[in-house]
Amino acid sequence: MHQTFDIAKASRKVLSQFLENYTLEQLNKIAPGFNNNLIWNIAHIVVTQQRLVYKFSGVPMIISDELFEKYKGGTKPLQDVTQAEVEEIKSLLFETINQTEADFNNKFFKEYQEYTTSIGLTIKNIEDALSFNNYHEALHMGIIMSIRKFV
């Protein structure tokens, strides 16, 4: 599982570069042909990891319910985010992965509610969830790479 966490941390490092190198206006811009923006995709990645790992394990998520509701699957940006929100999301990029790794290593996740993903893959345990999360992050990284060309 060490490699799985290394991949997640590398992904989060790339994502943090968008938060550091793009303006608030660029992060909030919804490019033609897209229904979301850079910041939504990055926050969605954080929220989905929490859902896949913590919520389906029956363990309280690290993030707030408000953040979860705003960026969970099926949502879209309803208003521009502030710089303070960008900073919170940037902090959560690493905080959530580091805490998840510590919790995993401390055998914090005892149960898992099976979940079938939108691609038809059934996640049966925490290891499956962590592995699938990296796939999900890569999927949204591709979307982010496409959006960045238009902002």
Backbone as ProteinMPNN parsed JSONL, in Angstrom:
{"seq_chain_A": "MHQTFDIAKASRKVLSQFLENYTLEQLNKIAPGFNNNLIWNIAHIVVTQQRLVYKFSGVPMIISDELFEKYKGGTKPLQDVTQAEVEEIKSLLFETINQTEADFNNKFFKEYQEYTTSIGLTIKNIEDALSFNNYHEALHMGIIMSIRKFV", "coords_chain_A": {"N_chain_A": [[0.822, -1.208, 0.0], [2.123, 1.094, 0.33], [3.066, 2.183, -2.09], [0.662, 2.959, -3.264], [-0.114, 5.107, -1.654], [2.064, 6.779, -2.158], [1.623, 7.392, -4.856], [-0.799, 8.789, -4.642], [0.049, 11.011, -3.136], [1.86, 12.172, -4.922], [0.117, 12.893, -6.976], [-1.447, 14.764, -5.611], [0.436, 16.728, -5.155], [0.905, 17.72, -7.732], [-1.651, 18.752, -8.229], [-1.721, 20.781, -6.31], [-0.029, 22.628, -7.441], [-1.566, 23.824, -9.403], [-3.26, 25.331, -7.812], [-1.476, 27.118, -6.775], [-0.369, 28.394, -8.982], [-2.301, 29.424, -10.676], [-4.626, 32.064, -11.16], [-7.236, 33.335, -9.014], [-9.422, 34.003, -10.562], [-8.934, 32.42, -12.857], [-9.07, 29.853, -11.724], [-11.76, 29.734, -11.067], [-13.079, 29.983, -13.479], [-15.377, 28.739, -15.825], [-14.862, 26.952, -18.528], [-15.809, 27.082, -22.025], [-17.864, 24.42, -23.076], [-17.483, 22.862, -20.864], [-18.773, 21.824, -17.65], [-17.894, 22.478, -15.217], [-15.136, 23.734, -13.205], [-11.58, 24.447, -12.666], [-11.073, 24.624, -9.839], [-13.335, 23.384, -8.768], [-12.987, 20.727, -9.658], [-10.629, 20.01, -8.299], [-11.38, 20.273, -5.596], [-13.447, 18.412, -5.617], [-12.018, 16.058, -5.945], [-10.785, 15.849, -3.426], [-13.056, 15.581, -1.786], [-14.271, 13.243, -2.809], [-12.35, 11.301, -2.221], [-12.572, 11.28, 0.541], [-15.155, 10.34, 0.835], [-15.022, 7.767, -0.398], [-13.101, 6.485, 1.212], [-13.444, 7.117, 4.034], [-16.278, 7.577, 4.605], [-17.577, 5.261, 3.524], [-16.376, 3.436, 5.123], [-17.559, 3.789, 7.46], [-16.61, 5.688, 9.16], [-16.059, 8.896, 10.615], [-15.703, 11.602, 8.344], [-12.854, 13.637, 7.497], [-13.219, 16.112, 6.433], [-15.546, 18.908, 6.284], [-19.15, 18.668, 6.471], [-20.396, 20.558, 4.92], [-18.497, 21.185, 2.923], [-18.368, 18.691, 1.72], [-21.012, 18.401, 0.679], [-21.019, 20.457, -1.181], [-19.185, 19.725, -3.162], [-19.529, 17.074, -3.886], [-20.114, 14.169, -6.0], [-22.137, 14.795, -8.861], [-22.675, 17.415, -8.396], [-22.183, 20.911, -9.253], [-20.317, 23.928, -9.915], [-21.774, 26.611, -8.194], [-21.284, 29.144, -7.472], [-18.568, 31.514, -7.445], [-15.503, 30.569, -5.852], [-13.798, 31.769, -2.932], [-10.583, 33.261, -2.123], [-9.864, 32.361, 0.387], [-11.252, 29.956, 0.532], [-9.911, 28.547, -1.456], [-7.418, 28.313, -0.23], [-8.118, 26.682, 1.935], [-8.864, 24.315, 0.608], [-6.447, 23.708, -0.612], [-4.874, 23.15, 1.63], [-6.245, 20.916, 2.579], [-5.705, 19.075, 0.585], [-3.266, 17.804, 1.192], [-3.442, 17.281, 3.93], [-5.607, 15.498, 4.168], [-4.729, 13.172, 2.77], [-2.356, 12.527, 4.158], [-3.414, 12.043, 6.726], [-5.116, 9.927, 6.15], [-3.28, 7.955, 5.381], [-1.926, 7.588, 7.832], [-4.083, 6.714, 9.404], [-4.747, 4.358, 8.039], [-2.388, 2.855, 8.374], [-2.518, 2.552, 11.103], [-4.52, 0.771, 11.329], [-7.177, 1.685, 11.366], [-9.453, 1.502, 9.822], [-11.915, -0.69, 9.898], [-14.236, -1.912, 8.894], [-16.113, -2.143, 5.813], [-18.454, -0.735, 3.651], [-19.697, -2.169, 0.895], [-19.415, -0.812, -2.386], [-20.561, 0.047, -5.547], [-19.079, 1.437, -8.296], [-19.449, 4.103, -10.753], [-18.411, 3.054, -13.069], [-18.95, 0.444, -12.892], [-17.398, -1.124, -11.226], [-16.961, -2.941, -8.282], [-16.233, -1.939, -5.1], [-14.806, -3.423, -2.394], [-13.376, -3.306, -0.042], [-11.096, -1.458, 2.11], [-8.584, -1.316, 0.878], [-9.23, -1.666, -1.826], [-10.685, 0.681, -2.138], [-8.756, 2.693, -1.771], [-7.087, 2.176, -3.924], [-8.873, 2.497, -6.122], [-9.432, 5.177, -5.734], [-7.104, 6.465, -6.617], [-7.316, 6.03, -9.365], [-9.644, 7.537, -9.849], [-8.728, 10.108, -9.192], [-6.82, 10.448, -11.178], [-8.431, 10.458, -13.434], [-9.851, 12.878, -13.081], [-7.678, 14.56, -13.095], [-6.989, 14.5, -15.761], [-9.207, 15.852, -16.829], [-8.796, 18.34, -15.654], [-6.388, 19.039, -16.879], [-7.314, 19.428, -19.447], [-9.152, 21.562, -19.121], [-7.444, 23.625, -18.304], [-6.266, 24.607, -20.581], [-8.021, 26.404, -21.593], [-8.4, 28.497, -19.891]], "CA_chain_A": [[0.0, 0.0, 0.0], [3.01, 2.259, 0.35], [3.075, 2.751, -3.442], [-0.64, 3.591, -3.477], [-0.054, 6.42, -1.005], [3.04, 7.597, -2.889], [0.945, 7.878, -6.066], [-1.769, 9.806, -4.219], [0.786, 12.217, -2.737], [2.402, 12.787, -6.141], [-1.031, 13.514, -7.63], [-1.836, 15.951, -4.846], [1.476, 17.748, -5.366], [0.605, 18.328, -9.033], [-2.866, 19.546, -8.058], [-1.411, 21.991, -5.536], [0.611, 23.578, -8.351], [-2.639, 24.596, -10.036], [-3.746, 26.296, -6.826], [-0.427, 28.118, -6.572], [0.059, 29.069, -10.212], [-3.433, 29.993, -11.404], [-5.313, 33.118, -10.413], [-8.57, 33.002, -8.526], [-10.304, 34.092, -11.726], [-8.712, 31.239, -13.685], [-9.572, 28.681, -11.0], [-13.227, 29.792, -11.057], [-13.649, 30.085, -14.827], [-15.935, 27.549, -16.469], [-14.528, 27.075, -19.949], [-16.85, 26.603, -22.944], [-17.883, 22.977, -23.258], [-17.322, 22.199, -19.569], [-19.795, 22.233, -16.686], [-17.239, 22.786, -13.948], [-13.894, 24.5, -13.362], [-10.392, 23.858, -12.045], [-11.196, 24.5, -8.39], [-14.345, 22.362, -8.464], [-12.38, 19.408, -9.858], [-9.666, 19.745, -7.233], [-12.152, 20.047, -4.371], [-14.175, 17.156, -5.822], [-11.048, 14.989, -5.683], [-10.659, 15.746, -1.963], [-14.339, 15.104, -1.254], [-14.492, 11.854, -3.21], [-11.445, 10.458, -1.432], [-13.152, 11.158, 1.874], [-16.334, 9.468, 0.719], [-14.595, 6.401, -0.68], [-12.305, 5.898, 2.28], [-14.004, 7.277, 5.377], [-17.737, 7.405, 4.694], [-17.93, 3.858, 3.304], [-15.806, 2.653, 6.227], [-18.342, 4.087, 8.652], [-15.757, 6.521, 10.009], [-16.29, 10.313, 10.288], [-14.801, 12.219, 7.376], [-11.994, 14.717, 7.984], [-13.757, 17.358, 5.871], [-16.851, 19.335, 6.777], [-20.323, 18.258, 5.694], [-20.643, 21.632, 3.957], [-17.585, 20.971, 1.796], [-18.813, 17.46, 1.066], [-22.232, 18.667, -0.088], [-20.736, 21.407, -2.256], [-18.321, 19.17, -4.202], [-19.743, 15.645, -4.128], [-20.516, 13.829, -7.359], [-23.443, 15.287, -9.267], [-22.783, 18.855, -8.172], [-21.414, 21.769, -10.153], [-20.101, 25.221, -9.25], [-22.93, 27.511, -8.155], [-20.74, 30.496, -7.277], [-17.112, 31.526, -7.382], [-14.907, 30.361, -4.538], [-12.938, 32.848, -2.458], [-9.191, 32.861, -1.903], [-9.835, 31.597, 1.641], [-11.679, 28.589, 0.203], [-8.797, 27.935, -2.191], [-6.4, 27.959, 0.769], [-8.629, 25.526, 2.686], [-8.776, 23.148, -0.272], [-5.013, 23.43, -0.759], [-4.451, 22.509, 2.877], [-6.879, 19.595, 2.657], [-5.071, 18.161, -0.371], [-2.229, 17.016, 1.862], [-3.935, 16.877, 5.244], [-6.465, 14.309, 4.055], [-3.923, 12.003, 2.376], [-1.464, 12.171, 5.268], [-4.218, 11.457, 7.795], [-5.587, 8.625, 5.669], [-2.161, 7.016, 5.473], [-1.727, 7.287, 9.256], [-5.216, 5.906, 9.849], [-4.606, 3.031, 7.433], [-1.281, 2.166, 9.051], [-2.957, 2.25, 12.473], [-5.65, -0.166, 11.202], [-8.355, 2.445, 11.774], [-10.581, 1.109, 8.987], [-12.226, -2.083, 10.254], [-15.33, -2.413, 8.067], [-16.309, -1.38, 4.584], [-19.737, -0.924, 2.983], [-19.426, -2.332, -0.54], [-19.914, 0.271, -3.223], [-20.316, -0.156, -6.975], [-18.772, 2.722, -8.92], [-20.136, 4.431, -12.003], [-17.871, 2.229, -14.157], [-19.362, -0.929, -12.636], [-16.433, -1.81, -10.368], [-17.409, -3.001, -6.894], [-15.182, -1.743, -4.102], [-15.2, -4.313, -1.306], [-12.606, -3.083, 1.185], [-10.34, -0.201, 2.144], [-7.515, -1.373, -0.122], [-9.88, -1.385, -3.115], [-11.073, 2.098, -2.138], [-7.554, 3.502, -1.966], [-6.643, 1.95, -5.296], [-9.819, 3.152, -7.023], [-9.306, 6.623, -5.57], [-6.043, 6.951, -7.502], [-7.907, 6.061, -10.705], [-10.564, 8.673, -9.885], [-7.936, 11.338, -9.221], [-6.197, 10.55, -12.509], [-9.503, 10.835, -14.347], [-10.095, 14.315, -12.943], [-6.465, 15.255, -13.516], [-7.142, 14.66, -17.214], [-10.173, 16.932, -17.049], [-8.105, 19.569, -15.261], [-5.418, 19.346, -17.941], [-8.087, 19.951, -20.585], [-9.716, 22.885, -18.762], [-6.384, 24.64, -18.166], [-5.955, 25.162, -21.899], [-9.032, 27.39, -21.954], [-8.542, 29.555, -18.871]], "C_chain_A": [[0.858, 1.262, 0.0], [3.002, 2.962, -1.012], [1.768, 3.487, -3.74], [-0.658, 4.988, -2.857], [0.957, 7.336, -1.681], [2.417, 8.189, -4.155], [-0.031, 8.99, -5.704], [-1.06, 11.104, -3.848], [1.373, 12.932, -3.949], [1.289, 13.51, -6.903], [-1.408, 14.811, -6.924], [-0.813, 17.076, -5.007], [1.239, 18.475, -6.694], [-0.619, 19.228, -8.912], [-2.587, 20.844, -7.303], [-0.745, 23.058, -6.408], [-0.43, 24.41, -9.102], [-3.13, 25.68, -9.08], [-2.743, 27.41, -6.589], [-0.173, 28.98, -7.813], [-1.069, 29.666, -11.054], [-4.124, 31.026, -10.529], [-6.672, 32.612, -9.94], [-9.573, 33.022, -9.682], [-10.164, 32.857, -12.619], [-9.265, 29.977, -13.021], [-11.095, 28.592, -11.062], [-13.862, 29.756, -12.442], [-14.148, 28.732, -15.328], [-15.742, 27.743, -17.971], [-15.671, 26.552, -20.817], [-16.728, 25.09, -23.145], [-17.728, 22.177, -21.973], [-18.439, 22.659, -18.633], [-19.225, 22.476, -15.292], [-15.907, 23.475, -14.239], [-12.74, 23.814, -12.642], [-10.596, 23.617, -10.558], [-12.246, 23.47, -8.012], [-13.737, 20.972, -8.589], [-11.412, 19.054, -8.737], [-10.39, 19.468, -5.918], [-12.927, 18.73, -4.458], [-13.271, 15.95, -5.552], [-10.901, 14.769, -4.177], [-11.904, 15.105, -1.372], [-14.564, 13.625, -1.591], [-13.587, 10.901, -2.451], [-12.015, 10.24, -0.041], [-14.369, 10.234, 1.87], [-15.913, 8.013, 0.547], [-13.919, 5.734, 0.512], [-13.01, 5.957, 3.63], [-15.496, 6.946, 5.456], [-18.141, 5.941, 4.532], [-17.284, 2.915, 4.322], [-16.577, 2.894, 7.519], [-17.591, 4.938, 9.66], [-16.007, 7.986, 9.64], [-15.234, 10.853, 9.317], [-14.007, 13.343, 8.044], [-12.557, 16.072, 7.563], [-15.123, 17.682, 6.465], [-17.97, 18.799, 5.891], [-20.633, 19.29, 4.606], [-19.771, 21.459, 2.71], [-18.007, 19.732, 1.008], [-20.012, 17.724, 0.16], [-21.964, 19.549, -1.307], [-19.998, 20.759, -3.437], [-18.506, 17.679, -4.469], [-20.167, 15.422, -5.581], [-21.924, 14.32, -7.644], [-23.654, 16.769, -9.018], [-22.021, 19.602, -9.254], [-21.252, 23.112, -9.45], [-21.35, 26.102, -9.338], [-22.501, 28.955, -7.968], [-19.225, 30.394, -7.243], [-16.636, 31.262, -5.962], [-14.017, 31.55, -4.204], [-11.507, 32.34, -2.321], [-9.067, 32.043, -0.621], [-10.257, 30.144, 1.394], [-10.593, 27.847, -0.568], [-7.729, 27.479, -1.203], [-6.833, 26.745, 1.595], [-8.489, 24.246, 1.865], [-7.314, 22.74, -0.451], [-4.478, 22.705, 0.476], [-4.992, 21.082, 2.965], [-6.286, 18.596, 1.673], [-4.089, 17.241, 0.326], [-2.684, 16.485, 3.217], [-4.739, 15.577, 5.152], [-5.663, 13.058, 3.687], [-3.005, 11.575, 3.509], [-2.228, 11.51, 6.408], [-4.734, 10.075, 7.393], [-4.484, 7.585, 5.769], [-1.905, 6.619, 6.925], [-2.847, 6.389, 9.773], [-5.148, 4.488, 9.286], [-3.528, 2.233, 8.161], [-1.632, 1.777, 10.48], [-4.186, 1.34, 12.493], [-6.965, 0.424, 11.711], [-9.613, 1.987, 11.049], [-10.866, -0.378, 9.178], [-13.278, -2.71, 9.338], [-15.395, -1.598, 6.787], [-17.652, -1.754, 3.975], [-19.459, -1.013, 1.491], [-20.115, -1.24, -1.34], [-19.569, -0.045, -4.674], [-20.199, 1.209, -7.642], [-19.55, 2.905, -10.216], [-19.599, 3.629, -13.19], [-18.151, 0.741, -13.922], [-18.404, -1.749, -11.788], [-16.945, -1.793, -8.929], [-16.199, -2.923, -5.968], [-15.632, -2.496, -2.854], [-14.478, -4.042, 0.002], [-11.779, -1.797, 1.051], [-9.217, -0.187, 1.105], [-8.068, -1.088, -1.518], [-10.196, 0.103, -3.237], [-9.871, 2.99, -2.411], [-7.03, 3.372, -3.39], [-7.556, 2.664, -6.293], [-9.712, 4.67, -6.92], [-8.216, 7.185, -6.481], [-6.518, 7.002, -8.952], [-8.801, 7.301, -10.854], [-9.798, 9.987, -9.966], [-7.288, 11.531, -10.585], [-7.224, 10.971, -13.558], [-9.749, 12.349, -14.288], [-8.853, 15.139, -13.271], [-6.506, 15.481, -15.024], [-8.109, 15.775, -17.559], [-9.527, 18.283, -16.747], [-7.12, 19.997, -16.347], [-6.117, 19.898, -19.182], [-8.594, 21.354, -20.298], [-8.624, 23.948, -18.782], [-6.024, 25.297, -19.497], [-6.882, 26.305, -22.282], [-9.191, 28.521, -20.946], [-7.349, 30.476, -18.903]], "O_chain_A": [[0.376, 2.356, -0.294], [2.939, 4.189, -1.08], [1.778, 4.527, -4.399], [-1.156, 5.937, -3.463], [0.733, 8.543, -1.769], [2.657, 9.35, -4.485], [-0.086, 10.016, -6.381], [-1.524, 12.185, -4.211], [1.383, 14.162, -4.0], [1.497, 14.609, -7.416], [-1.657, 15.829, -7.569], [-1.178, 18.251, -4.993], [1.358, 19.698, -6.768], [-0.624, 20.343, -9.433], [-3.156, 21.887, -7.626], [-0.882, 24.252, -6.144], [-0.189, 25.58, -9.4], [-3.385, 26.811, -9.493], [-3.124, 28.528, -6.24], [0.191, 30.151, -7.701], [-0.804, 30.346, -12.046], [-4.196, 30.878, -9.309], [-7.177, 31.593, -10.412], [-10.457, 32.169, -9.767], [-11.165, 32.311, -13.084], [-9.861, 29.132, -13.689], [-11.653, 27.496, -11.104], [-15.065, 29.522, -12.562], [-13.443, 27.725, -15.266], [-16.381, 28.592, -18.592], [-16.42, 25.674, -20.39], [-15.637, 24.559, -23.353], [-17.829, 20.951, -21.988], [-18.986, 23.749, -18.799], [-19.962, 22.655, -14.323], [-15.594, 23.765, -15.393], [-12.904, 22.732, -12.078], [-10.322, 22.522, -10.066], [-12.071, 22.749, -7.03], [-13.946, 20.126, -7.72], [-11.385, 17.912, -8.279], [-10.044, 18.525, -5.206], [-13.042, 18.014, -3.463], [-13.714, 14.946, -4.995], [-10.894, 13.629, -3.712], [-11.811, 14.191, -0.553], [-15.0, 12.852, -0.738], [-14.012, 9.808, -2.076], [-11.946, 9.133, 0.495], [-14.573, 9.449, 2.796], [-16.391, 7.133, 1.263], [-14.144, 4.554, 0.783], [-13.152, 4.932, 4.297], [-15.917, 6.132, 6.278], [-18.95, 5.431, 5.307], [-17.615, 1.73, 4.371], [-16.288, 2.281, 8.547], [-17.888, 4.919, 10.854], [-16.155, 8.293, 8.457], [-14.04, 10.59, 9.459], [-14.447, 13.922, 9.037], [-12.385, 17.066, 8.269], [-15.769, 16.827, 7.071], [-17.761, 18.514, 4.712], [-21.074, 18.939, 3.512], [-20.254, 21.573, 1.583], [-18.0, 19.735, -0.223], [-20.019, 17.312, -0.999], [-22.613, 19.398, -2.343], [-20.161, 21.188, -4.579], [-17.719, 17.083, -5.204], [-20.528, 16.361, -6.291], [-22.797, 14.269, -6.778], [-24.691, 17.323, -9.384], [-21.311, 19.005, -10.063], [-21.971, 23.402, -8.493], [-21.905, 26.308, -10.417], [-23.255, 29.881, -8.268], [-18.67, 29.315, -7.036], [-17.274, 31.672, -4.993], [-13.541, 32.25, -5.098], [-11.255, 31.137, -2.394], [-8.249, 31.126, -0.551], [-9.69, 29.219, 1.975], [-10.382, 26.653, -0.355], [-7.194, 26.378, -1.329], [-6.014, 25.884, 1.915], [-8.046, 23.217, 2.376], [-6.992, 21.552, -0.439], [-3.711, 21.75, 0.356], [-4.283, 20.162, 3.373], [-6.358, 17.389, 1.904], [-4.078, 16.034, 0.08], [-2.344, 15.365, 3.598], [-4.564, 14.671, 5.966], [-5.904, 11.989, 4.248], [-2.888, 10.383, 3.791], [-1.756, 10.535, 6.993], [-4.78, 9.163, 8.218], [-4.729, 6.457, 6.196], [-1.691, 5.442, 7.217], [-2.594, 5.422, 10.491], [-5.46, 3.526, 9.987], [-3.737, 1.074, 8.518], [-1.111, 0.796, 11.01], [-4.816, 1.158, 13.535], [-7.749, -0.241, 12.387], [-10.713, 2.071, 11.594], [-10.132, -1.224, 8.669], [-13.215, -3.903, 9.043], [-14.816, -0.516, 6.685], [-17.959, -2.933, 3.801], [-19.028, -0.033, 0.883], [-21.224, -0.806, -1.027], [-18.424, -0.366, -4.992], [-21.111, 2.033, -7.56], [-20.213, 1.99, -10.704], [-20.271, 3.535, -14.217], [-17.655, -0.115, -14.655], [-18.589, -2.958, -11.649], [-17.321, -0.738, -8.418], [-15.275, -3.732, -6.049], [-16.71, -2.237, -2.32], [-14.921, -4.502, 1.055], [-11.777, -1.147, 0.005], [-8.935, 0.857, 0.518], [-7.455, -0.36, -2.298], [-10.004, 0.709, -4.292], [-9.959, 3.935, -3.195], [-6.583, 4.352, -3.986], [-7.08, 3.351, -7.197], [-9.884, 5.371, -7.917], [-8.383, 8.261, -7.055], [-6.158, 7.921, -9.687], [-8.724, 8.018, -11.851], [-10.176, 10.881, -10.724], [-7.216, 12.652, -11.088], [-6.915, 11.75, -14.46], [-9.843, 13.012, -15.321], [-8.967, 16.294, -13.682], [-6.101, 16.538, -15.507], [-7.861, 16.555, -18.478], [-9.696, 19.245, -17.496], [-7.034, 21.177, -16.688], [-5.563, 20.743, -19.884], [-8.479, 22.24, -21.144], [-8.865, 25.066, -19.237], [-5.529, 26.424, -19.522], [-6.576, 27.084, -23.184], [-10.027, 29.406, -21.131], [-7.281, 31.426, -18.123]]}, "name": "protein", "num_of_chains": 1, "seq": "MHQTFDIAKASRKVLSQFLENYTLEQLNKIAPGFNNNLIWNIAHIVVTQQRLVYKFSGVPMIISDELFEKYKGGTKPLQDVTQAEVEEIKSLLFETINQTEADFNNKFFKEYQEYTTSIGLTIKNIEDALSFNNYHEALHMGIIMSIRKFV"}
